[in-house]
mmCIF file of C-alpha atoms and ligand atoms in Angstrom:
data_model
loop_
_atom_site.group_PDB
_atom_site.id
_atom_site.type_symbol
_atom_site.label_atom_id
_atom_site.label_comp_id
_atom_site.label_asym_id
_atom_site.label_seq_id
_atom_site.Cartn_x
_atom_site.Cartn_y
_atom_site.Cartn_z
ATOM 1 C CA MET A 1 134.291 141.847 138.030
ATOM 2 C CA ARG A 2 136.571 138.661 139.318
ATOM 3 C CA THR A 3 135.403 136.056 141.927
ATOM 4 C CA LEU A 4 138.199 134.030 143.547
ATOM 5 C CA LEU A 5 136.966 130.818 145.186
ATOM 6 C CA ILE A 6 138.750 128.764 148.088
ATOM 7 C CA GLY A 7 137.544 125.474 148.755
ATOM 8 C CA ALA A 8 136.372 125.315 144.917
ATOM 9 C CA ASP A 9 135.567 121.316 145.411
ATOM 10 C CA GLY A 10 134.187 121.456 148.994
ATOM 11 C CA GLN A 11 130.714 120.658 149.026
ATOM 12 C CA LEU A 12 129.781 124.332 149.337
ATOM 13 C CA GLY A 13 132.251 125.080 146.855
ATOM 14 C CA GLN A 14 130.705 123.348 144.501
ATOM 15 C CA GLU A 15 127.563 124.403 144.493
ATOM 16 C CA LEU A 16 129.513 127.937 144.356
ATOM 17 C CA ARG A 17 130.856 127.347 141.018
ATOM 18 C CA GLN A 18 127.504 126.409 139.720
ATOM 19 C CA VAL A 19 125.809 129.646 140.984
ATOM 20 C CA TYR A 20 128.586 131.678 139.255
ATOM 21 C CA ALA A 21 128.978 129.841 136.668
ATOM 22 C CA ASP A 22 128.082 133.034 134.184
ATOM 23 C CA HIS A 23 130.232 134.910 136.266
ATOM 24 C CA ASP A 24 134.282 134.831 135.559
ATOM 25 C CA LEU A 25 135.073 132.758 138.216
ATOM 26 C CA VAL A 26 138.757 131.277 139.056
ATOM 27 C CA PRO A 27 137.242 127.634 141.082
ATOM 28 C CA VAL A 28 140.681 126.878 143.430
ATOM 29 C CA THR A 29 140.971 123.762 145.297
ATOM 30 C CA HIS A 30 142.897 122.619 147.897
ATOM 31 C CA ALA A 31 145.767 120.561 145.899
ATOM 32 C CA ASP A 32 145.703 124.167 143.719
ATOM 33 C CA LEU A 33 146.409 126.010 147.564
ATOM 34 C CA GLU A 34 147.410 124.891 150.575
ATOM 35 C CA ILE A 35 146.028 128.572 152.625
ATOM 36 C CA THR A 36 148.462 128.152 155.226
ATOM 37 C CA ASP A 37 150.916 128.844 153.099
ATOM 38 C CA TRP A 38 150.607 132.403 152.438
ATOM 39 C CA LYS A 39 154.014 132.638 149.848
ATOM 40 C CA HIS A 40 151.705 130.691 147.953
ATOM 41 C CA THR A 41 148.433 131.871 148.380
ATOM 42 C CA GLU A 42 149.732 135.725 147.907
ATOM 43 C CA GLU A 43 151.382 134.510 144.046
ATOM 44 C CA VAL A 44 147.513 133.159 143.602
ATOM 45 C CA LEU A 45 146.215 136.373 143.939
ATOM 46 C CA ASP A 46 148.571 138.289 142.570
ATOM 47 C CA ARG A 47 148.082 136.861 139.756
ATOM 48 C CA ASN A 48 144.516 136.520 139.522
ATOM 49 C CA VAL A 49 143.856 140.228 141.275
ATOM 50 C CA PRO A 50 140.014 138.617 142.438
ATOM 51 C CA ASP A 51 136.946 141.692 143.107
ATOM 52 C CA LEU A 52 135.719 139.160 145.678
ATOM 53 C CA ILE A 53 136.910 135.735 147.264
ATOM 54 C CA LEU A 54 134.922 134.028 148.593
ATOM 55 C CA ASN A 55 136.485 131.460 151.298
ATOM 56 C CA THR A 56 134.937 127.662 152.109
ATOM 57 C CA ALA A 57 138.114 126.251 152.950
ATOM 58 C CA ALA A 58 137.551 125.568 156.735
ATOM 59 C CA TYR A 59 139.578 122.843 159.368
ATOM 60 C CA HIS A 60 136.143 121.806 160.681
ATOM 61 C CA ARG A 61 137.160 118.301 161.650
ATOM 62 C CA VAL A 62 134.986 119.458 165.224
ATOM 63 C CA ASP A 63 137.087 117.101 167.214
ATOM 64 C CA GLU A 64 139.886 116.369 165.938
ATOM 65 C CA CYS A 65 140.392 120.458 165.910
ATOM 66 C CA GLU A 66 140.877 119.405 169.695
ATOM 67 C CA GLU A 67 143.853 117.734 169.450
ATOM 68 C CA PHE A 68 145.176 119.829 167.252
ATOM 69 C CA PRO A 69 144.337 123.739 167.961
ATOM 70 C CA ALA A 70 147.375 125.182 166.524
ATOM 71 C CA ARG A 71 146.133 123.547 163.002
ATOM 72 C CA ALA A 72 142.610 124.608 163.717
ATOM 73 C CA TYR A 73 144.151 128.252 164.143
ATOM 74 C CA GLU A 74 146.296 128.701 161.408
ATOM 75 C CA VAL A 75 143.568 127.230 159.057
ATOM 76 C CA ASN A 76 140.208 129.272 160.784
ATOM 77 C CA ALA A 77 142.254 132.003 161.900
ATOM 78 C CA LEU A 78 145.795 133.385 160.578
ATOM 79 C CA ALA A 79 145.096 131.911 157.021
ATOM 80 C CA VAL A 80 142.510 134.167 157.173
ATOM 81 C CA ARG A 81 143.855 137.155 158.309
ATOM 82 C CA HIS A 82 146.533 136.850 155.338
ATOM 83 C CA LEU A 83 143.183 137.354 153.518
ATOM 84 C CA ALA A 84 141.763 140.092 155.362
ATOM 85 C CA GLN A 85 144.534 141.394 154.325
ATOM 86 C CA TRP A 86 145.346 141.385 151.004
ATOM 87 C CA SER A 87 141.819 142.343 150.018
ATOM 88 C CA LYS A 88 142.059 145.556 152.035
ATOM 89 C CA ALA A 89 144.918 146.272 150.161
ATOM 90 C CA HIS A 90 143.614 145.133 147.155
ATOM 91 C CA GLN A 91 140.370 146.859 147.749
ATOM 92 C CA ALA A 92 138.618 143.115 147.018
ATOM 93 C CA VAL A 93 134.927 141.757 148.725
ATOM 94 C CA LEU A 94 136.054 139.171 151.591
ATOM 95 C CA LEU A 95 133.098 136.600 151.427
ATOM 96 C CA HIS A 96 134.128 133.961 154.361
ATOM 97 C CA PHE A 97 131.915 130.888 156.220
ATOM 98 C CA SER A 98 131.699 130.846 159.878
ATOM 99 C CA THR A 99 129.432 128.331 162.035
ATOM 100 C CA ASP A 100 126.720 128.065 164.497
ATOM 101 C CA TYR A 101 129.206 126.686 166.759
ATOM 102 C CA VAL A 102 130.534 130.180 167.669
ATOM 103 C CA PHE A 103 127.543 130.295 170.074
ATOM 104 C CA ASP A 104 127.027 127.885 173.615
ATOM 105 C CA GLY A 105 122.959 126.542 172.854
ATOM 106 C CA CYS A 106 122.145 128.083 176.419
ATOM 107 C CA LEU A 107 119.632 131.056 174.996
ATOM 108 C CA ARG A 108 117.235 127.892 174.060
ATOM 109 C CA ARG A 109 116.564 130.183 172.036
ATOM 110 C CA PRO A 110 117.522 131.018 167.655
ATOM 111 C CA TYR A 111 120.343 133.068 168.092
ATOM 112 C CA THR A 112 120.813 136.708 165.751
ATOM 113 C CA GLU A 113 123.807 138.256 164.528
ATOM 114 C CA ALA A 114 123.220 140.581 168.252
ATOM 115 C CA ASP A 115 123.833 137.629 170.309
ATOM 116 C CA LEU A 116 126.682 137.691 172.213
ATOM 117 C CA PRO A 117 128.851 134.440 170.724
ATOM 118 C CA LYS A 118 130.587 132.154 173.442
ATOM 119 C CA PRO A 119 132.655 129.046 171.769
ATOM 120 C CA LEU A 120 132.993 125.726 173.354
ATOM 121 C CA SER A 121 135.580 124.406 171.502
ATOM 122 C CA ALA A 122 139.077 124.351 169.815
ATOM 123 C CA TYR A 123 137.696 124.669 166.278
ATOM 124 C CA ALA A 124 134.475 127.597 167.364
ATOM 125 C CA VAL A 125 137.079 129.512 169.438
ATOM 126 C CA SER A 126 139.199 129.277 165.486
ATOM 127 C CA LYS A 127 136.418 130.050 163.904
ATOM 128 C CA LEU A 128 135.347 133.026 165.977
ATOM 129 C CA ALA A 129 138.608 134.044 165.771
ATOM 130 C CA GLY A 130 138.475 134.587 161.708
ATOM 131 C CA GLU A 131 135.836 136.310 162.159
ATOM 132 C CA TYR A 132 137.196 138.723 164.774
ATOM 133 C CA PHE A 133 140.209 139.226 162.676
ATOM 134 C CA ILE A 134 138.111 140.277 159.083
ATOM 135 C CA ARG A 135 135.880 142.873 161.292
ATOM 136 C CA ALA A 136 139.495 144.108 162.625
ATOM 137 C CA ILE A 137 141.168 144.908 159.755
ATOM 138 C CA HIS A 138 138.710 145.400 156.906
ATOM 139 C CA ASP A 139 135.097 146.532 156.193
ATOM 140 C CA ARG A 140 134.041 145.035 152.717
ATOM 141 C CA HIS A 141 133.099 141.992 154.413
ATOM 142 C CA PHE A 142 130.435 139.836 154.518
ATOM 143 C CA ILE A 143 130.469 136.848 157.404
ATOM 144 C CA ILE A 144 128.257 133.816 156.986
ATOM 145 C CA ARG A 145 127.152 131.081 159.876
ATOM 146 C CA THR A 146 125.420 128.775 159.011
ATOM 147 C CA CYS A 147 124.621 125.407 159.972
ATOM 148 C CA GLY A 148 124.355 121.948 159.909
ATOM 149 C CA LEU A 149 125.450 121.263 155.834
ATOM 150 C CA TYR A 150 124.876 118.801 152.846
ATOM 151 C CA GLY A 151 125.318 118.984 149.845
ATOM 152 C CA ILE A 152 125.286 116.799 146.678
ATOM 153 C CA ALA A 153 129.606 116.936 146.312
ATOM 154 C CA GLY A 154 128.912 115.391 150.593
ATOM 155 C CA SER A 155 131.440 117.005 152.709
ATOM 156 C CA SER A 156 134.669 116.459 151.794
ATOM 157 C CA GLY A 157 137.119 117.192 154.774
ATOM 158 C CA LYS A 158 134.448 115.555 157.322
ATOM 159 C CA GLY A 159 134.414 112.316 154.681
ATOM 160 C CA GLY A 160 130.314 112.748 153.100
ATOM 161 C CA ASN A 161 127.972 114.917 154.831
ATOM 162 C CA PHE A 162 125.522 113.735 157.491
ATOM 163 C CA VAL A 163 122.844 113.025 155.085
ATOM 164 C CA GLU A 164 124.687 110.225 153.041
ATOM 165 C CA THR A 165 126.541 109.439 156.475
ATOM 166 C CA MET A 166 123.018 108.446 158.306
ATOM 167 C CA LEU A 167 122.606 106.758 154.472
ATOM 168 C CA ARG A 168 125.573 105.129 154.065
ATOM 169 C CA LEU A 169 124.825 103.301 157.646
ATOM 170 C CA ALA A 170 121.268 102.064 157.108
ATOM 171 C CA VAL A 171 122.363 100.095 154.536
ATOM 172 C CA GLU A 172 125.188 98.387 156.686
ATOM 173 C CA GLY A 173 121.841 97.750 158.720
ATOM 174 C CA LYS A 174 123.746 97.910 162.167
ATOM 175 C CA GLU A 175 121.614 100.302 164.776
ATOM 176 C CA ILE A 176 121.987 103.929 163.951
ATOM 177 C CA ARG A 177 122.744 106.549 167.548
ATOM 178 C CA VAL A 178 122.366 109.766 166.622
ATOM 179 C CA VAL A 179 121.840 111.941 169.479
ATOM 180 C CA ASN A 180 118.560 113.704 170.391
ATOM 181 C CA ASP A 181 119.432 116.397 172.771
ATOM 182 C CA GLN A 182 121.445 118.801 170.233
ATOM 183 C CA VAL A 183 119.407 121.191 167.855
ATOM 184 C CA LEU A 184 120.017 122.798 164.726
ATOM 185 C CA THR A 185 118.523 123.929 161.628
ATOM 186 C CA PRO A 186 119.765 121.828 158.121
ATOM 187 C CA THR A 187 121.038 123.370 156.021
ATOM 188 C CA SER A 188 120.984 123.305 152.278
ATOM 189 C CA ALA A 189 124.298 123.942 150.336
ATOM 190 C CA LYS A 190 122.707 124.895 147.219
ATOM 191 C CA GLU A 191 119.738 127.116 148.718
ATOM 192 C CA LEU A 192 122.734 128.075 150.767
ATOM 193 C CA ALA A 193 124.887 128.980 147.613
ATOM 194 C CA GLY A 194 122.350 130.737 145.620
ATOM 195 C CA LYS A 195 121.530 132.935 148.574
ATOM 196 C CA VAL A 196 125.101 133.995 148.767
ATOM 197 C CA ARG A 197 125.414 136.021 145.547
ATOM 198 C CA GLN A 198 121.587 137.405 146.309
ATOM 199 C CA LEU A 199 123.489 139.028 149.607
ATOM 200 C CA VAL A 200 126.711 139.790 147.189
ATOM 201 C CA GLU A 201 124.713 141.964 144.958
ATOM 202 C CA THR A 202 123.582 143.733 147.677
ATOM 203 C CA ARG A 203 126.381 145.113 148.858
ATOM 204 C CA ALA A 204 125.405 145.420 152.702
ATOM 205 C CA TYR A 205 128.416 144.236 154.027
ATOM 206 C CA GLY A 206 128.411 142.615 157.262
ATOM 207 C CA LEU A 207 127.335 139.594 159.201
ATOM 208 C CA TYR A 208 125.010 137.511 158.266
ATOM 209 C CA HIS A 209 123.411 133.641 159.968
ATOM 210 C CA ILE A 210 122.359 132.175 156.648
ATOM 211 C CA THR A 211 120.615 128.507 157.499
ATOM 212 C CA ASN A 212 116.951 126.373 156.227
ATOM 213 C CA ASN A 213 113.913 127.318 157.749
ATOM 214 C CA GLY A 214 113.198 125.313 160.678
ATOM 215 C CA ALA A 215 114.967 123.493 164.080
ATOM 216 C CA CYS A 216 115.280 119.799 165.080
ATOM 217 C CA SER A 217 117.632 117.935 166.830
ATOM 218 C CA TRP A 218 119.830 115.383 164.701
ATOM 219 C CA TYR A 219 117.922 112.460 165.881
ATOM 220 C CA GLU A 220 115.004 114.093 164.207
ATOM 221 C CA PHE A 221 117.163 114.822 161.420
ATOM 222 C CA ALA A 222 117.616 111.522 161.290
ATOM 223 C CA ALA A 223 114.767 109.875 161.223
ATOM 224 C CA SER A 224 113.422 112.384 158.324
ATOM 225 C CA ILE A 225 116.505 111.084 156.169
ATOM 226 C CA PHE A 226 114.845 108.162 156.884
ATOM 227 C CA GLU A 227 111.647 108.397 156.178
ATOM 228 C CA MET A 228 111.659 110.327 153.235
ATOM 229 C CA ALA A 229 113.914 107.969 151.255
ATOM 230 C CA GLY A 230 111.644 104.633 152.813
ATOM 231 C CA LEU A 231 114.029 103.188 155.238
ATOM 232 C CA THR A 232 113.310 101.441 158.510
ATOM 233 C CA PRO A 233 116.858 100.980 159.582
ATOM 234 C CA ARG A 234 117.215 100.575 164.120
ATOM 235 C CA LEU A 235 117.300 104.209 164.811
ATOM 236 C CA GLN A 236 117.891 105.052 168.337
ATOM 237 C CA PRO A 237 118.106 108.480 170.339
ATOM 238 C CA THR A 238 120.885 109.137 172.380
ATOM 239 C CA THR A 239 122.442 111.930 174.866
ATOM 240 C CA SER A 240 125.498 113.596 174.054
ATOM 241 C CA ALA A 241 127.109 112.314 177.226
ATOM 242 C CA ALA A 242 126.829 109.113 175.931
ATOM 243 C CA PHE A 243 128.251 109.682 172.509
ATOM 244 C CA GLY A 244 130.653 110.967 174.493
ATOM 245 C CA ALA A 245 132.633 113.192 171.573
ATOM 246 C CA ARG A 246 135.742 114.562 172.262
ATOM 247 C CA ALA A 247 134.610 118.110 171.954
ATOM 248 C CA MET A 248 131.616 120.082 173.731
ATOM 249 C CA ARG A 249 128.816 121.192 170.735
ATOM 250 C CA PRO A 250 125.685 123.774 171.169
ATOM 251 C CA ALA A 251 123.111 121.425 172.963
ATOM 252 C CA TYR A 252 120.918 125.146 170.138
ATOM 253 C CA SER A 253 122.457 126.531 167.279
ATOM 254 C CA VAL A 254 119.486 127.336 165.599
ATOM 255 C CA LEU A 255 119.419 130.019 163.846
ATOM 256 C CA ASP A 256 117.921 133.191 163.417
ATOM 257 C CA ASN A 257 118.268 135.160 160.042
ATOM 258 C CA ALA A 258 118.061 138.379 161.573
ATOM 259 C CA SER A 259 120.038 140.596 159.360
ATOM 260 C CA LEU A 260 119.079 138.165 156.087
ATOM 261 C CA ARG A 261 114.703 139.112 157.392
ATOM 262 C CA SER A 262 115.500 143.021 157.453
ATOM 263 C CA LEU A 263 117.114 143.015 153.743
ATOM 264 C CA GLY A 264 113.383 141.673 152.347
ATOM 265 C CA LEU A 265 116.355 138.414 151.907
ATOM 266 C CA ASP A 266 115.545 135.830 154.066
ATOM 267 C CA ASP A 267 112.930 133.620 151.728
ATOM 268 C CA LEU A 268 115.105 130.008 152.633
ATOM 269 C CA ARG A 269 112.475 126.983 153.243
ATOM 270 C CA HIS A 270 111.619 124.841 155.948
ATOM 271 C CA TRP A 271 114.515 122.179 156.199
ATOM 272 C CA ARG A 272 112.459 119.190 155.505
ATOM 273 C CA ASN A 273 111.181 120.758 152.018
ATOM 274 C CA ALA A 274 114.801 122.017 151.609
ATOM 275 C CA LEU A 275 116.235 118.015 152.279
ATOM 276 C CA GLU A 276 112.841 116.000 150.283
ATOM 277 C CA GLU A 277 114.877 117.787 147.197
ATOM 278 C CA TYR A 278 117.792 117.265 147.854
ATOM 279 C CA LEU A 279 117.779 113.456 148.291
ATOM 280 C CA LYS A 280 114.465 113.461 145.335
ATOM 281 C CA GLY A 281 118.261 114.425 143.288
ATOM 282 C CA ARG A 282 120.097 112.011 144.826
ATOM 283 C CA GLY A 283 117.687 109.858 143.230
ATOM 284 C CA ARG A 284 116.342 108.066 147.055
ATOM 285 C CA ALA A 285 113.201 109.928 148.370
ATOM 286 C CA GLN A 286 110.373 108.133 147.484
ATOM 287 C CA ALA A 287 107.625 109.094 145.078
HETATM 288 N N1 NAP B 301 129.152 121.563 157.060
HETATM 289 C C1 NAP B 301 128.584 121.995 158.425
HETATM 290 O O1 NAP B 301 127.838 121.356 158.453
HETATM 291 C C2 NAP B 301 129.032 123.174 158.651
HETATM 292 C C3 NAP B 301 128.199 123.552 159.398
HETATM 293 C C4 NAP B 301 128.969 125.011 159.977
HETATM 294 C C5 NAP B 301 129.960 125.374 158.721
HETATM 295 N N2 NAP B 301 130.662 125.649 158.350
HETATM 296 C C6 NAP B 301 131.568 126.141 157.562
HETATM 297 O O2 NAP B 301 131.364 126.556 155.827
HETATM 298 C C7 NAP B 301 132.444 125.850 155.292
HETATM 299 C C8 NAP B 301 131.981 125.255 154.183
HETATM 300 O O3 NAP B 301 131.577 124.015 154.566
HETATM 301 P P1 NAP B 301 131.379 122.711 153.853
HETATM 302 O O4 NAP B 301 131.180 121.837 154.734
HETATM 303 O O5 NAP B 301 131.625 123.269 152.500
HETATM 304 O O6 NAP B 301 133.253 121.874 154.054
HETATM 305 P P2 NAP B 301 134.375 121.020 152.603
HETATM 306 O O7 NAP B 301 133.210 120.390 151.598
HETATM 307 O O8 NAP B 301 134.934 120.772 153.760
HETATM 308 O O9 NAP B 301 134.515 122.102 151.709
HETATM 309 C C9 NAP B 301 135.874 122.672 151.889
HETATM 310 C C10 NAP B 301 137.124 122.721 151.391
HETATM 311 O O10 NAP B 301 138.495 123.657 151.611
HETATM 312 C C11 NAP B 301 139.149 122.975 151.530
HETATM 313 N N3 NAP B 301 139.984 122.594 152.434
HETATM 314 C C12 NAP B 301 140.613 122.395 153.665
HETATM 315 N N4 NAP B 301 141.561 122.746 154.396
HETATM 316 C C13 NAP B 301 141.638 123.708 153.148
HETATM 317 C C14 NAP B 301 143.165 124.624 153.429
HETATM 318 N N5 NAP B 301 144.887 124.325 154.809
HETATM 319 N N6 NAP B 301 143.901 125.173 152.121
HETATM 320 C C15 NAP B 301 143.156 125.140 150.900
HETATM 321 N N7 NAP B 301 141.552 124.612 150.922
HETATM 322 C C16 NAP B 301 141.083 124.145 152.095
HETATM 323 C C17 NAP B 301 138.899 121.617 151.372
HETATM 324 O O11 NAP B 301 139.530 120.826 151.099
HETATM 325 P P3 NAP B 301 139.782 118.589 151.636
HETATM 326 O O12 NAP B 301 138.348 118.370 151.602
HETATM 327 O O13 NAP B 301 140.784 118.422 150.715
HETATM 328 O O14 NAP B 301 140.802 119.567 153.456
HETATM 329 C C18 NAP B 301 137.077 121.156 151.546
HETATM 330 O O15 NAP B 301 137.984 121.002 149.613
HETATM 331 C C19 NAP B 301 133.099 126.165 156.156
HETATM 332 O O16 NAP B 301 134.483 127.400 156.640
HETATM 333 C C20 NAP B 301 132.640 125.748 157.053
HETATM 334 O O17 NAP B 301 133.623 126.068 158.369
HETATM 335 C C21 NAP B 301 129.891 124.248 157.721
#
């Protein structure tokens, strides 16, 4: 079975490369392919004829997407529509990643796959449109919503993931302000990638939430990073209003891995355990 991985140099892409290392894997980076260039994308797909496409590519600088909503729609929705059309025409399975930001956060309990999305930002609307294009076009799909990803490769699109950003700021010695009124589940890209492979093997196509377990605010996430890394920077909680980001974000976007659980596959660890392993892996955690 041939697998084509789009976004192969991203933080999730690099973890998927490891997980699929024993496969007939074709890793495609942004330097190789711009997915909004449909002609080139079609050439790459026609040349490789994958049975499975893993698409991690996204325009996910959430605040920037407010300024460039057309670009967000091109990358996160229209390019995904083309991938779905090619997959349908060639009987390939399409696996695509989406986001907890499709929800508005008003429910205040973990969101299941059955809950109605209500996106708050241009990024979130474009990602939801990508999901809907896939569902409208091609049955043999996996859509995976995840949350607060961090991986060893760093989130290249954002110039480093949240963990790396916090560690860098701690070294710079300035006061660090982090929002305490947005609740999420930080998720290890490595654990997610391993779960992706297990899920694909079930052939139980559909929409899935996949995150680590537990929940915290971004402030609590930052405090845990510093505690585990043995750092004591000046960390202050703040509010979304005071932080003043351009894009609206959900106040609560914890996902319930309900569909994964129904397959008996929801054994992802608590986010603190996964974080500890990540930090140990990069030599920062205390013994
Ligand atoms: N990061 C999170 O916290 C988070 C949370 C929820 C959902 N997600 C979703 O999870 C998926 C993977 O995220 P990630 O953190 O692994 O992102 P990432 O590290 O930025 O990886 C995405 C990869 O796709 C490439 N890419 C971006 N635009 C492209 C385009 N137009 N054509 C071809 N390649 C392109 C990027 O290259 P460049 O870096 O060169 O642009 C990058 O290598 C995305 O769908 C994202 O929406 C992420």
